[in-house]
Coordinates of C-alpha atoms in Angstrom, one line a residue:
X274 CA 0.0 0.0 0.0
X275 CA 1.0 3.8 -0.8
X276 CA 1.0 5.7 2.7
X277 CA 1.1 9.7 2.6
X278 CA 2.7 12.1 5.1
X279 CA 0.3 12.5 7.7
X280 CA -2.1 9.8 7.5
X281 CA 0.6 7.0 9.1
X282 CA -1.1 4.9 11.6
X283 CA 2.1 3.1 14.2
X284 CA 3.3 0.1 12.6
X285 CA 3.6 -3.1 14.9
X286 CA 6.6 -4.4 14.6
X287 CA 8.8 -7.7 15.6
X288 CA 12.2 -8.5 16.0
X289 CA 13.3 -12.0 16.8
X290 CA 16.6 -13.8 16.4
X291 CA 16.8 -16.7 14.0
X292 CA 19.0 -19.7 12.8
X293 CA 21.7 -18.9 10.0
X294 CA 19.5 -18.8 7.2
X295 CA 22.4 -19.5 4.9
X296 CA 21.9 -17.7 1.8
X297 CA 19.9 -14.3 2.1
X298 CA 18.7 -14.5 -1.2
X299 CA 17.3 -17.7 -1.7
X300 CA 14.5 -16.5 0.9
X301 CA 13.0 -14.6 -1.6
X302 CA 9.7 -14.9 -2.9
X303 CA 9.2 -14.3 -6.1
X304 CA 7.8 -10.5 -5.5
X305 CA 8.7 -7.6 -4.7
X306 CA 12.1 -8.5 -3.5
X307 CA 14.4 -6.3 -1.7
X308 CA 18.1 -6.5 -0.9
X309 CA 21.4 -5.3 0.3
X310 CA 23.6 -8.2 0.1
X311 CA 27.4 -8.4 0.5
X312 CA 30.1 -11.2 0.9
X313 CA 26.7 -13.1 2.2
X314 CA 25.9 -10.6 4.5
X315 CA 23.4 -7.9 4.7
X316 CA 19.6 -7.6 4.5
X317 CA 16.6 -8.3 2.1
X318 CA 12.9 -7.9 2.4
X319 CA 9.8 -8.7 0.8
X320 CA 5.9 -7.2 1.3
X321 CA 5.1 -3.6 1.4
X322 CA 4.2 -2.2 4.8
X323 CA 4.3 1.5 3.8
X324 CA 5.8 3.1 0.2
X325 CA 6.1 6.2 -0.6
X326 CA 7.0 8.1 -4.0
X327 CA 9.5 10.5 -2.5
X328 CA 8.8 14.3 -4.3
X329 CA 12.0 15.5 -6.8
X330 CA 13.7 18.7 -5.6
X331 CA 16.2 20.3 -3.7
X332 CA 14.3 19.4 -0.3
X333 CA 13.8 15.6 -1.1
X334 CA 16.0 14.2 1.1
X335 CA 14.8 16.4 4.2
X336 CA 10.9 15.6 2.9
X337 CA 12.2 11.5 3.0
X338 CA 13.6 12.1 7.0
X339 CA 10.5 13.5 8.1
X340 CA 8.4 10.6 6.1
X341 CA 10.6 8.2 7.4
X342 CA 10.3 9.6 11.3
X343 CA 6.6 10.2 11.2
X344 CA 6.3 5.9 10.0
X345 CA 9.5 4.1 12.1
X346 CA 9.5 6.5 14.7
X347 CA 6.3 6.0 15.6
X348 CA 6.0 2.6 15.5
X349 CA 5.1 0.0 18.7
X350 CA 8.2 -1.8 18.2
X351 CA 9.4 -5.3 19.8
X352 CA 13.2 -5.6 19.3
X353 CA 15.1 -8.6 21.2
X354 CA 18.0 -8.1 18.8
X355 CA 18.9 -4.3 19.5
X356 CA 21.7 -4.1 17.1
X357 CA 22.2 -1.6 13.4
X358 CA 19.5 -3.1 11.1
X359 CA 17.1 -4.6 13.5
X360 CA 13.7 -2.9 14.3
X361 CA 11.7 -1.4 11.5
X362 CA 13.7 -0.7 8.0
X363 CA 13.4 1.1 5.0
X364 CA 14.8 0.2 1.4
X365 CA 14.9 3.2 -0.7
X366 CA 16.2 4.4 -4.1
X367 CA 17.0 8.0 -5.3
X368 CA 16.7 9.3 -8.7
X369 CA 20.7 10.8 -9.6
X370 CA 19.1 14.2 -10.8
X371 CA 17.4 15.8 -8.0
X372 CA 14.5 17.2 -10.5
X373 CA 13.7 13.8 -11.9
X374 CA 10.5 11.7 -10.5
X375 CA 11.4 8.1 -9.1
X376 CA 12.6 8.2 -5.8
X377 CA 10.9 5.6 -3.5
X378 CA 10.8 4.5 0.0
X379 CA 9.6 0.8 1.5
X380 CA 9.4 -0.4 4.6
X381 CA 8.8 -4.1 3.4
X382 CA 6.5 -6.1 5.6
X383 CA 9.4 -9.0 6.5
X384 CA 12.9 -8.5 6.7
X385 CA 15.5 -11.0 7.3
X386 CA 19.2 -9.3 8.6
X387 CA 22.6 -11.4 8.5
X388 CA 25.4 -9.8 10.2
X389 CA 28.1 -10.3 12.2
X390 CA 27.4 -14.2 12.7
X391 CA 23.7 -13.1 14.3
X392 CA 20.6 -13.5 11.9
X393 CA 17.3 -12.0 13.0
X394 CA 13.8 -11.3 11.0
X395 CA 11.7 -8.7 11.5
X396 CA 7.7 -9.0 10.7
X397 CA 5.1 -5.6 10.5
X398 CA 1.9 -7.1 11.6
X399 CA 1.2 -10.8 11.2
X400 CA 4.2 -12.3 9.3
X401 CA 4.0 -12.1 5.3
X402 CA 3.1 -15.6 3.4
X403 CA 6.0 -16.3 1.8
X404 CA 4.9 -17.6 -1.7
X405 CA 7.4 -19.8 -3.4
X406 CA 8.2 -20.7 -7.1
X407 CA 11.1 -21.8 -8.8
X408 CA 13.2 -19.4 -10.2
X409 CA 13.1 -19.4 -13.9
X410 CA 15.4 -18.2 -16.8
X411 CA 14.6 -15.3 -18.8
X412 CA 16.2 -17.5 -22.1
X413 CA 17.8 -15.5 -25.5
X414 CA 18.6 -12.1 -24.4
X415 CA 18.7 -9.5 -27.4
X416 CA 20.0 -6.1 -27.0
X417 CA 19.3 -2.8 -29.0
X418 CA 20.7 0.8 -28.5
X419 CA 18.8 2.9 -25.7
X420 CA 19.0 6.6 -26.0
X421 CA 22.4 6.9 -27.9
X422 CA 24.2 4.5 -30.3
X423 CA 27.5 3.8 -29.8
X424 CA 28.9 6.3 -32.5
X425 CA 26.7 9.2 -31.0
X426 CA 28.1 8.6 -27.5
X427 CA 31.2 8.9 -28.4
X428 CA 30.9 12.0 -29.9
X429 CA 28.9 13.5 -26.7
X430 CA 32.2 12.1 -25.0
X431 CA 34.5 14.1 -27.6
X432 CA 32.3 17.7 -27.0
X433 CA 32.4 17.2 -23.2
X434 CA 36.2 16.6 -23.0
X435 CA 36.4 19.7 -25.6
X436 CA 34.5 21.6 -22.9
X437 CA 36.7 20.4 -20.3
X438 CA 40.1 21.6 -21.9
X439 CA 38.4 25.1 -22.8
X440 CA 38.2 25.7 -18.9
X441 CA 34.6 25.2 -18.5
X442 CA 35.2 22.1 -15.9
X443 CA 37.3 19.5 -14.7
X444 CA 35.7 16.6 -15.2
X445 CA 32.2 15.4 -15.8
X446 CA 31.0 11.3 -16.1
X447 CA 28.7 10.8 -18.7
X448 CA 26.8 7.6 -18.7
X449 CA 24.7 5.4 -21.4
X450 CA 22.0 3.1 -21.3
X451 CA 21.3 -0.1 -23.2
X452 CA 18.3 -1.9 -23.7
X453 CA 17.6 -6.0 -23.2
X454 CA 14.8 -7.9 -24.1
X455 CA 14.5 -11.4 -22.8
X456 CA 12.2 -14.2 -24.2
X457 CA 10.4 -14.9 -20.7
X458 CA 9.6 -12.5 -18.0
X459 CA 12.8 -11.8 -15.8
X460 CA 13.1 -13.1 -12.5
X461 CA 14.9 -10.4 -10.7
X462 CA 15.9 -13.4 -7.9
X463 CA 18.1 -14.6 -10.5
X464 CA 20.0 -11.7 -11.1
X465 CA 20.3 -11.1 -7.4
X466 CA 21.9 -14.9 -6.8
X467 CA 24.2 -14.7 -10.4
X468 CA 25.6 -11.0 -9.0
X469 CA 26.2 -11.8 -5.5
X470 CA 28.1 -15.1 -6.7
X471 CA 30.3 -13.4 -9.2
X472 CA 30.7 -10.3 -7.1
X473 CA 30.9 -11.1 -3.5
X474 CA 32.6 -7.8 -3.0
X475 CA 30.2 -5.1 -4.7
X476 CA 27.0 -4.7 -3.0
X477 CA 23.9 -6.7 -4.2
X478 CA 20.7 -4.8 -4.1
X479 CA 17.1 -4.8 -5.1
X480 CA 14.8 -1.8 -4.5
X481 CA 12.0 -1.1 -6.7
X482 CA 13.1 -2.4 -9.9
X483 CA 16.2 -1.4 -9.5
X484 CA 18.6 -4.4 -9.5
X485 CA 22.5 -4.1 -9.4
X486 CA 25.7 -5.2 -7.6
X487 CA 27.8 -1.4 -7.4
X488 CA 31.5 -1.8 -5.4
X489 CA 30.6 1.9 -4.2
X490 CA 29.7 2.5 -0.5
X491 CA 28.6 5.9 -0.5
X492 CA 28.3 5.8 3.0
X493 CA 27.8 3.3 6.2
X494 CA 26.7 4.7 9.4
X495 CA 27.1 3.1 12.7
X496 CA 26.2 5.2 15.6
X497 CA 28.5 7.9 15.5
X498 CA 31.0 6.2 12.8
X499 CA 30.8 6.7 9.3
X500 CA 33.1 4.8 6.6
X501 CA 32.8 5.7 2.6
X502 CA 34.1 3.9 -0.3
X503 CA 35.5 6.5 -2.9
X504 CA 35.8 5.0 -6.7
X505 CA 37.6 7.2 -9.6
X506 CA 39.7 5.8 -12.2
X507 CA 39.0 2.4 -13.9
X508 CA 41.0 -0.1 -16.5
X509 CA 39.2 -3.4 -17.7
X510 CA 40.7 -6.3 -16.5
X511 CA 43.6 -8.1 -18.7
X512 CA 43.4 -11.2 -20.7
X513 CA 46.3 -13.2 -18.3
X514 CA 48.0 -12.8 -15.0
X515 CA 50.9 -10.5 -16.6
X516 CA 48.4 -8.2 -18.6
X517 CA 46.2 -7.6 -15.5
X518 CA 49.4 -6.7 -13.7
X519 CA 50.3 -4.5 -16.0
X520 CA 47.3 -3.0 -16.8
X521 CA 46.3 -2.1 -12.6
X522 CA 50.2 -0.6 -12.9
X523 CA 49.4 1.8 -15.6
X524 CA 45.9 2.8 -13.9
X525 CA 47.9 3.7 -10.7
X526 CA 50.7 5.7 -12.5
X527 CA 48.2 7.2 -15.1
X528 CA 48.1 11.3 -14.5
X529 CA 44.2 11.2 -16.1
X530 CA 43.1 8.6 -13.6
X531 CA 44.9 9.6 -10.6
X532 CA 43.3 13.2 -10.8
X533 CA 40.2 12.2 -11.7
X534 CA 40.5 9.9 -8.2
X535 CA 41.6 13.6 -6.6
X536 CA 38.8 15.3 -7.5
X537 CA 36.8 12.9 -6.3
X538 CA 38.2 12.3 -2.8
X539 CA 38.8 16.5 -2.9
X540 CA 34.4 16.2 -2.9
X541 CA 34.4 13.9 -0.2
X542 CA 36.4 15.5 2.0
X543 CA 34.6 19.0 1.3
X544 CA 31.5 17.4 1.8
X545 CA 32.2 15.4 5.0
X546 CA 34.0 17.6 7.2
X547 CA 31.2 20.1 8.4
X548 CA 29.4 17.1 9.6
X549 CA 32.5 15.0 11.3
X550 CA 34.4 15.7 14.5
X551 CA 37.2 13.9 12.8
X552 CA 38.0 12.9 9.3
X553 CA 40.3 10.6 8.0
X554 CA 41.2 10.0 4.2
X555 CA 44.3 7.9 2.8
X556 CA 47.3 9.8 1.5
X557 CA 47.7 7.1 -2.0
X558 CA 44.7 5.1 -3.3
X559 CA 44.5 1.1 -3.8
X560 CA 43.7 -0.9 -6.8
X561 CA 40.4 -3.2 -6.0
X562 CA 39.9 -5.6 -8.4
X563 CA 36.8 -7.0 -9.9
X564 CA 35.9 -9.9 -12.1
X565 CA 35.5 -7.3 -14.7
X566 CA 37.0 -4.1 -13.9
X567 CA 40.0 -2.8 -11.6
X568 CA 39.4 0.6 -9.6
X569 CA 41.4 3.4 -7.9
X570 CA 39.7 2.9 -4.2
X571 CA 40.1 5.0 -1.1
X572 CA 38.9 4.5 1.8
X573 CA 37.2 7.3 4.1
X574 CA 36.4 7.2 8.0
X575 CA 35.3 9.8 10.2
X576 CA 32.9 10.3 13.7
X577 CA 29.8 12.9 13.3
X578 CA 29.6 15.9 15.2
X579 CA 25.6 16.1 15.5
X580 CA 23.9 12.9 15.0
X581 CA 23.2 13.2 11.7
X582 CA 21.5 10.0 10.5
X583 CA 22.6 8.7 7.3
X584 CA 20.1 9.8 5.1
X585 CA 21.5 13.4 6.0
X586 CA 25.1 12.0 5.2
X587 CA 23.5 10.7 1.9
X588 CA 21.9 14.4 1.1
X589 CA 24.9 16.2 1.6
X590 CA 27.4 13.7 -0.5
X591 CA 24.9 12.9 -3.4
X592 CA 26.2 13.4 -6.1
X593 CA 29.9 12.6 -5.5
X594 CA 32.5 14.1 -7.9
X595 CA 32.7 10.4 -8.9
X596 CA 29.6 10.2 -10.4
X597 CA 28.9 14.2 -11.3
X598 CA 32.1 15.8 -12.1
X599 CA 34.2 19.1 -10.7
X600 CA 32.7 21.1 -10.3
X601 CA 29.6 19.7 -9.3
X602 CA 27.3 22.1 -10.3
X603 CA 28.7 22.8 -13.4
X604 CA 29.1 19.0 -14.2
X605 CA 25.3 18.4 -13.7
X606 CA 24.5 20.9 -16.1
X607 CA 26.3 19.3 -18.5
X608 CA 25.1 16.1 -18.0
X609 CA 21.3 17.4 -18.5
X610 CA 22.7 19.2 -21.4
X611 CA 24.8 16.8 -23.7
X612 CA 23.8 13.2 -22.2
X613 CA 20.7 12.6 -23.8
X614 CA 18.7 10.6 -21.5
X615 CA 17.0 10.0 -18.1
X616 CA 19.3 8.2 -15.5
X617 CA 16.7 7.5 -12.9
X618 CA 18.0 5.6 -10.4
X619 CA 21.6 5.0 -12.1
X620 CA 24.3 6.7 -10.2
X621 CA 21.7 7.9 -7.5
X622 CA 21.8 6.7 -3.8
X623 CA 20.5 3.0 -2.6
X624 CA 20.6 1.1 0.5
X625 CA 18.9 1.0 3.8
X626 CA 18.1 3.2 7.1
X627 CA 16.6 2.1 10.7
X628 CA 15.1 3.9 13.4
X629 CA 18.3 5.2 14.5
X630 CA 19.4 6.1 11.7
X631 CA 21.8 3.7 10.8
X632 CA 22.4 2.5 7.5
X633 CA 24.2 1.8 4.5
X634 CA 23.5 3.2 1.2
X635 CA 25.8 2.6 -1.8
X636 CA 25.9 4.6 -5.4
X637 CA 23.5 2.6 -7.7
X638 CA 26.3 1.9 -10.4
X639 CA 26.6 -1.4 -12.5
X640 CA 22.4 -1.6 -12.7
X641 CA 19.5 -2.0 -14.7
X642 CA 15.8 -1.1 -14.5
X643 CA 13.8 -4.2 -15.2
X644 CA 10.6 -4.7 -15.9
X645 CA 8.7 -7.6 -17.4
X646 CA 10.7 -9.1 -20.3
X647 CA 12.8 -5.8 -20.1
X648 CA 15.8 -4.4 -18.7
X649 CA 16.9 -0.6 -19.5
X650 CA 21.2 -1.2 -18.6
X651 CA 23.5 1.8 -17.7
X652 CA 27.5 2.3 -17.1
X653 CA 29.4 5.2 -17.1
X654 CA 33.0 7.2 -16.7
X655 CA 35.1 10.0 -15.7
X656 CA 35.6 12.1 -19.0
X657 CA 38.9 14.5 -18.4
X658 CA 39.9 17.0 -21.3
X659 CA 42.4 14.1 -22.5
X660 CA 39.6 11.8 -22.4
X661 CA 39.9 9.2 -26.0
X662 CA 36.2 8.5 -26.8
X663 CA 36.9 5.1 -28.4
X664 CA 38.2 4.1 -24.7
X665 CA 35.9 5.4 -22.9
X666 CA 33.3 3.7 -24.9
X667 CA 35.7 0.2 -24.4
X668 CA 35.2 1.4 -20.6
X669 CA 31.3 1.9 -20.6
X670 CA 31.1 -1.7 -22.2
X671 CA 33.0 -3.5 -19.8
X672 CA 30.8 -2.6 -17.2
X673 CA 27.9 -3.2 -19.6
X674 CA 28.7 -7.0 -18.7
X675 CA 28.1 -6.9 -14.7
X676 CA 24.4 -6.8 -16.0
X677 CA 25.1 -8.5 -19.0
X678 CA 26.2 -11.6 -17.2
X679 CA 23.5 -11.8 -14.9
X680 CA 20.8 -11.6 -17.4
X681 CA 22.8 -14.5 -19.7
X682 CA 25.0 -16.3 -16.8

């Protein structure tokens, strides 16, 4: 059901330890599945206690707090687990562009939380009838162009890093879709299960339609601690041991990728530090390396000054150099101006929040909106002003097959 500001009524709710479940993700029923899975670990849902489409603007994230204290902060809770994640929980997904409609919120009726060795579920009301059917396989995948071909792309890529050595901007990350049609209906469970076994690292999630696995942690909060995962420069991965050695080498000694990394941890840090009461970020990134991709990673920690609950962590970073650009502002213009399409929930924050607060919410990168037989893919990059479009395009392919492999396997 759809529940509006102001007309909430307290939602029961349980929490109860449990036995391991084992794998998260083959609890699902078939609908409306939600999830935040990683290395096994994490949270996923199902049933809708209370949704709600979140209005676009400048004051969404603000309107989303008070929605979100009027239905868990209210509610005649039960909670013999007392730990981040237990209690009553939210799932949502925000659009990337502040102006575009999509955002949603959904406290799912049952939620079942593995972390830390504990497991627990948590029921709104009489516990959900979990209906089960075997997962099925969406069969032949085909694929088409979505809002740009591949030869248009590239030369939105060309004018934006022509813009960028004219002075204009730094850096800006333009992104493309592409569109898949399967034969059957696609079971989103089966995306969920092929991601998190290919990617135990990224973060698995579910929210809406919305189905990914993004490496990205925009930001985790526990209590007063708060850890961010900062992503900026990418190579694919080589075709041996030697190539993928040297290619990670020449992404950590390439000038293009290590200041596009800068910029992005120079935003973080900006952002962060009126809210912290200490901030730490590295002095020299890492490489992480995924099945398809290696990254530039750095990792940020730091204690708020205020209480700040995530969701005001997530207003304040979103968007992130390392999916905007530098400067920010100017860099969404561009992107409204030259990309050509709607992003939706691409690039835009998902995860989870509690009644404390605490949560994790990641950058909604390596996804796909799918509905029915169809899926609407996306991927991205940093473009610099020495940015080669044919590479770039090699880039936005690669991580084309995150999706790509968990609608085929």
């Amino acid at each position: 059901m759809s529940v509006a500001l102001g007309t909430t009524r307290p939602l029961p709710v349980r929490t109860t330890p449990v036995g391991d479940p084992g794998n998260l993700l083959a609890s699902l029923p078939a609908t409306t599945p939600y999830a935040w899975v990683r290395n096994g670990e994490g949270l996923v849902g199902w049933g809708e206690a209370a949704q709600v489409a979140v209005p676009p603007g400048p004051g969404r994230f603000a309107w989303a707090r008070e929605w979100l204290a009027t239905v868990l902060g209210d509610a005649q809770v039960d909670d013999g687990v007392r730990h981040p994640g237990s209690g009553p929980v939210a799932f949502g997904s925000f659009t990337f562009d502040e102006n575009a409609h999509g955002s949603v919120l959904v406290v799912p009726r049952a939620v079942l939380t593995r972390r830390g060795g504990r497991a627990w579920l948590t029921t709104i009301g009489e516990a959900p009838v979990k209906t089960f059917s075997p997962i099925t396989d969406p069969g032949r995948i085909s694929y088409g162009d979505g809002s740009l071909s591949a030869p248009e792309w590239e030369r939105v890529v060309a004018r934006a890093a022509r813009r960028i050595r004219e002075g204009e901007l730094e850096k800006v990350v333009l992104a493309r879709d592409l569109l898949a049609t399967a034969e059957r209906p696609i079971d989103v469970r089966l995306l969920l299960m092929r991601l998190a076994r290919r990617y135990p690292e990224c973060y698995t999630f579910s929210v809406a339609g919305l189905v990914g696995a993004t490496p990205e942690l925009l930001i985790r909060r526990t209590g007063q601690e708060i850890e961010s995962l900062v992503l900026a420069g990418t190579t694919p991965r080589g075709t041996g041991p030697a190539d993928d050695l040297a290619r990670g080498a020449a992404l950590f000694a390439s000038p293009k990728d290590r200041h596009e990394h800068e910029c992005a941890i120079a935003s973080v840090r900006e952002t962060l530090a009126p809210l912290c009461s200490s901030l730490t970020t590295p002095d020299e990134p890492e490489l992480l390396v995924l099945p398809n991709v290696q990254h530039l990673a750095s990792h940020v920690t730091g204690r708020l000054a205020d209480g700040a609950s995530v969701l005001d962590v997530v207003a304040a970073m979103h968007p992130t150099a390392a999916v905007g650009g530098t400067p920010t502002r100017t860099a969404i213009e561009v992107i409204r101006e030259l990309e050509g399409m709607d992003r939706a929930g691409y690039a835009g924050p998902v995860g989870w929040i509690d009644a404390n607060g605490d949560g994790e919410w990641g950058i909604a990168l390596r996804s796909g909106l799918v509905q029915g037989r169809r899926a609407r893919l996306f991927a991205g990059g940093g473009i610099m002003g020495d940015s080669d479009p044919a590479a770039e395009l090699a880039e936005a392919q690669a991580k084309f097959r995150v999706m790509q492999y968990a609608l085929e396997g």
